[in-house]
Amino acid sequence: KFLVAYFFYSDTYSTVASVGILVIQQELCMPSSSLGILVIELLFAAIAGIVFFRFVEKRYDISAVPLVMVGMCGYGFMCAIGLVGAFEGAPIGFVNIWEAYVFGLFHGFFLGPIQSYSRALFASMVPKGEEATLFAIYGLTDKGSSWLGPLIAGAIAQATGNVRLTFVYLLAMIVFSMYLLKSVDQAQGIADASRGNQVEGAEEEDSEGSGNPLVVIESDAVEYQLAQAVPLDAEPRSEVGPREPFNYG
């Protein structure tokens, strides 16, 4: 369930960033120097977001699933703001330069926690010994969906002539991804992974405790030979022979 949800929401938040940058470049005509400042701002915002989400997690003992959903809500808010700009004469909706910097803050603040807690959530449900295989599938899920969002967003922008209308699709995908993510039971996943580790450990103990079967067979053979050589009802032999009568004279 988690990988299915991750397939959609990992593509969604990356597409939100791509569409946002596209709107900033085309509609606001932001120069390259300002885009460089925006990138640096995004990095610091990502660090601040991770620190803040970590504090909230420890303070209120919240699991990873609700924290990821909070991050998705942040991206949903950005999509809603961008959609407002699709209406003519709207005062906000990526129509002002200062909104580009606010977008960078929001994107970085929620991007870091979503990526880190998604990986932590998946790692907590991975059985021991299956890390390489399952994390390869995790990476394939992330990169394998990177074509979906840009393809649909590009088709919407080309058909309507308004890039901001792609936020309708992105907002719908965020809601759908949150619905899938809500069905993920992290506690049950951790229990299943732990149960798998216990079964594997028990099988290893059984294989180690069985010993070498050749030694057991050899031991049984030696006991059989001894039993054949010395009957159970045989009288014990005396090491000293019968005494001869003493001749006195």
PDB file of N, CA and C in Angstrom, residues 14 17 31-32 35-36 50 53 74 92 109 114 120 134 141 147 150 177 179 184 197-198 204-205 207 225-226 243 247:
ATOM      1  N   SER A  14       7.014  16.647  -6.692  1.00  0.00           N
ATOM      2  CA  SER A  14       8.062  17.076  -7.620  1.00  0.00           C
ATOM      3  C   SER A  14       7.478  17.848  -8.802  1.00  0.00           C
ATOM      4  N   ALA A  17       6.686  21.434  -7.770  1.00  0.00           N
ATOM      5  CA  ALA A  17       7.884  22.277  -7.829  1.00  0.00           C
ATOM      6  C   ALA A  17       8.193  22.683  -9.266  1.00  0.00           C
ATOM      7  N   PRO A  31      14.570  36.810 -12.997  1.00  0.00           N
ATOM      8  CA  PRO A  31      15.917  36.631 -13.559  1.00  0.00           C
ATOM      9  C   PRO A  31      16.634  35.432 -12.940  1.00  0.00           C
ATOM     10  N   SER A  32      17.698  35.001 -13.596  1.00  0.00           N
ATOM     11  CA  SER A  32      18.446  33.820 -13.143  1.00  0.00           C
ATOM     12  C   SER A  32      19.107  34.052 -11.794  1.00  0.00           C
ATOM     13  N   LEU A  35      16.650  33.353  -9.189  1.00  0.00           N
ATOM     14  CA  LEU A  35      16.405  31.912  -9.081  1.00  0.00           C
ATOM     15  C   LEU A  35      17.500  31.232  -8.266  1.00  0.00           C
ATOM     16  N   GLY A  36      18.736  31.724  -8.382  1.00  0.00           N
ATOM     17  CA  GLY A  36      19.807  31.176  -7.554  1.00  0.00           C
ATOM     18  C   GLY A  36      19.572  31.439  -6.082  1.00  0.00           C
ATOM     19  N   ILE A  50      12.956  19.963   8.488  1.00  0.00           N
ATOM     20  CA  ILE A  50      13.320  18.685   9.109  1.00  0.00           C
ATOM     21  C   ILE A  50      13.461  18.846  10.621  1.00  0.00           C
ATOM     22  N   PHE A  53       9.880  19.356  12.139  1.00  0.00           N
ATOM     23  CA  PHE A  53       9.082  18.129  12.133  1.00  0.00           C
ATOM     24  C   PHE A  53       9.634  17.119  13.135  1.00  0.00           C
ATOM     25  N   GLY A  74       0.611  20.773   2.985  1.00  0.00           N
ATOM     26  CA  GLY A  74       1.337  21.986   2.621  1.00  0.00           C
ATOM     27  C   GLY A  74       1.430  22.164   1.114  1.00  0.00           C
ATOM     28  N   ILE A  92      -3.469  37.354  -5.673  1.00  0.00           N
ATOM     29  CA  ILE A  92      -2.435  36.378  -5.345  1.00  0.00           C
ATOM     30  C   ILE A  92      -2.566  35.196  -6.304  1.00  0.00           C
ATOM     31  N   PHE A 109      10.447  23.787   3.014  1.00  0.00           N
ATOM     32  CA  PHE A 109      10.035  23.436   4.370  1.00  0.00           C
ATOM     33  C   PHE A 109       9.325  22.081   4.414  1.00  0.00           C
ATOM     34  N   ILE A 114       9.059  15.413   4.040  1.00  0.00           N
ATOM     35  CA  ILE A 114       8.354  14.375   3.279  1.00  0.00           C
ATOM     36  C   ILE A 114       9.335  13.307   2.806  1.00  0.00           C
ATOM     37  N   ALA A 120      12.026   6.844   6.183  1.00  0.00           N
ATOM     38  CA  ALA A 120      11.996   6.244   7.525  1.00  0.00           C
ATOM     39  C   ALA A 120      10.780   5.334   7.695  1.00  0.00           C
ATOM     40  N   LEU A 134      14.193  -4.458  -1.318  1.00  0.00           N
ATOM     41  CA  LEU A 134      13.033  -3.589  -1.156  1.00  0.00           C
ATOM     42  C   LEU A 134      13.377  -2.115  -1.379  1.00  0.00           C
ATOM     43  N   THR A 141      10.284   2.953  -7.623  1.00  0.00           N
ATOM     44  CA  THR A 141       8.968   3.582  -7.510  1.00  0.00           C
ATOM     45  C   THR A 141       9.064   5.090  -7.584  1.00  0.00           C
ATOM     46  N   TRP A 147       7.717  10.575 -14.790  1.00  0.00           N
ATOM     47  CA  TRP A 147       7.222  10.980 -16.102  1.00  0.00           C
ATOM     48  C   TRP A 147       5.734  11.325 -16.088  1.00  0.00           C
ATOM     49  N   PRO A 150       4.686  15.420 -15.150  1.00  0.00           N
ATOM     50  CA  PRO A 150       5.003  16.368 -16.225  1.00  0.00           C
ATOM     51  C   PRO A 150       4.240  16.092 -17.524  1.00  0.00           C
ATOM     52  N   SER A 177      -3.524  10.786  -3.194  1.00  0.00           N
ATOM     53  CA  SER A 177      -2.354  10.207  -2.520  1.00  0.00           C
ATOM     54  C   SER A 177      -2.553  10.149  -1.012  1.00  0.00           C
ATOM     55  N   TYR A 179      -5.394   9.857   0.487  1.00  0.00           N
ATOM     56  CA  TYR A 179      -6.367   8.784   0.735  1.00  0.00           C
ATOM     57  C   TYR A 179      -5.664   7.424   0.761  1.00  0.00           C
ATOM     58  N   VAL A 184      -2.359   3.121   5.074  1.00  0.00           N
ATOM     59  CA  VAL A 184      -1.124   2.440   5.472  1.00  0.00           C
ATOM     60  C   VAL A 184      -1.065   2.342   6.992  1.00  0.00           C
ATOM     61  N   ASN A 197      11.223 -11.618  10.872  1.00  0.00           N
ATOM     62  CA  ASN A 197      12.568 -11.766  11.435  1.00  0.00           C
ATOM     63  C   ASN A 197      12.623 -12.905  12.459  1.00  0.00           C
ATOM     64  N   GLN A 198      11.565 -13.049  13.277  1.00  0.00           N
ATOM     65  CA  GLN A 198      11.529 -14.116  14.267  1.00  0.00           C
ATOM     66  C   GLN A 198      11.470 -15.487  13.612  1.00  0.00           C
ATOM     67  N   GLU A 204      17.048 -20.526  11.558  1.00  0.00           N
ATOM     68  CA  GLU A 204      18.500 -20.605  11.693  1.00  0.00           C
ATOM     69  C   GLU A 204      18.906 -21.394  12.932  1.00  0.00           C
ATOM     70  N   GLU A 205      18.168 -21.192  14.045  1.00  0.00           N
ATOM     71  CA  GLU A 205      18.478 -21.942  15.263  1.00  0.00           C
ATOM     72  C   GLU A 205      18.233 -23.433  15.070  1.00  0.00           C
ATOM     73  N   SER A 207      18.447 -25.083  12.272  1.00  0.00           N
ATOM     74  CA  SER A 207      19.500 -25.634  11.412  1.00  0.00           C
ATOM     75  C   SER A 207      20.811 -25.786  12.167  1.00  0.00           C
ATOM     76  N   GLN A 225      27.675 -51.914  17.572  1.00  0.00           N
ATOM     77  CA  GLN A 225      28.773 -52.876  17.574  1.00  0.00           C
ATOM     78  C   GLN A 225      29.108 -53.325  18.990  1.00  0.00           C
ATOM     79  N   LEU A 226      29.114 -52.433  19.953  1.00  0.00           N
ATOM     80  CA  LEU A 226      29.393 -52.808  21.336  1.00  0.00           C
ATOM     81  C   LEU A 226      28.326 -53.745  21.872  1.00  0.00           C
ATOM     82  N   ARG A 243      41.769 -69.628  41.924  1.00  0.00           N
ATOM     83  CA  ARG A 243      42.911 -69.959  42.782  1.00  0.00           C
ATOM     84  C   ARG A 243      43.153 -71.469  42.826  1.00  0.00           C
ATOM     85  N   ASN A 247      49.441 -76.502  48.384  1.00  0.00           N
ATOM     86  CA  ASN A 247      49.990 -77.803  48.754  1.00  0.00           C
ATOM     87  C   ASN A 247      50.854 -77.637  49.996  1.00  0.00           C
TER      88      ASN A 247
END
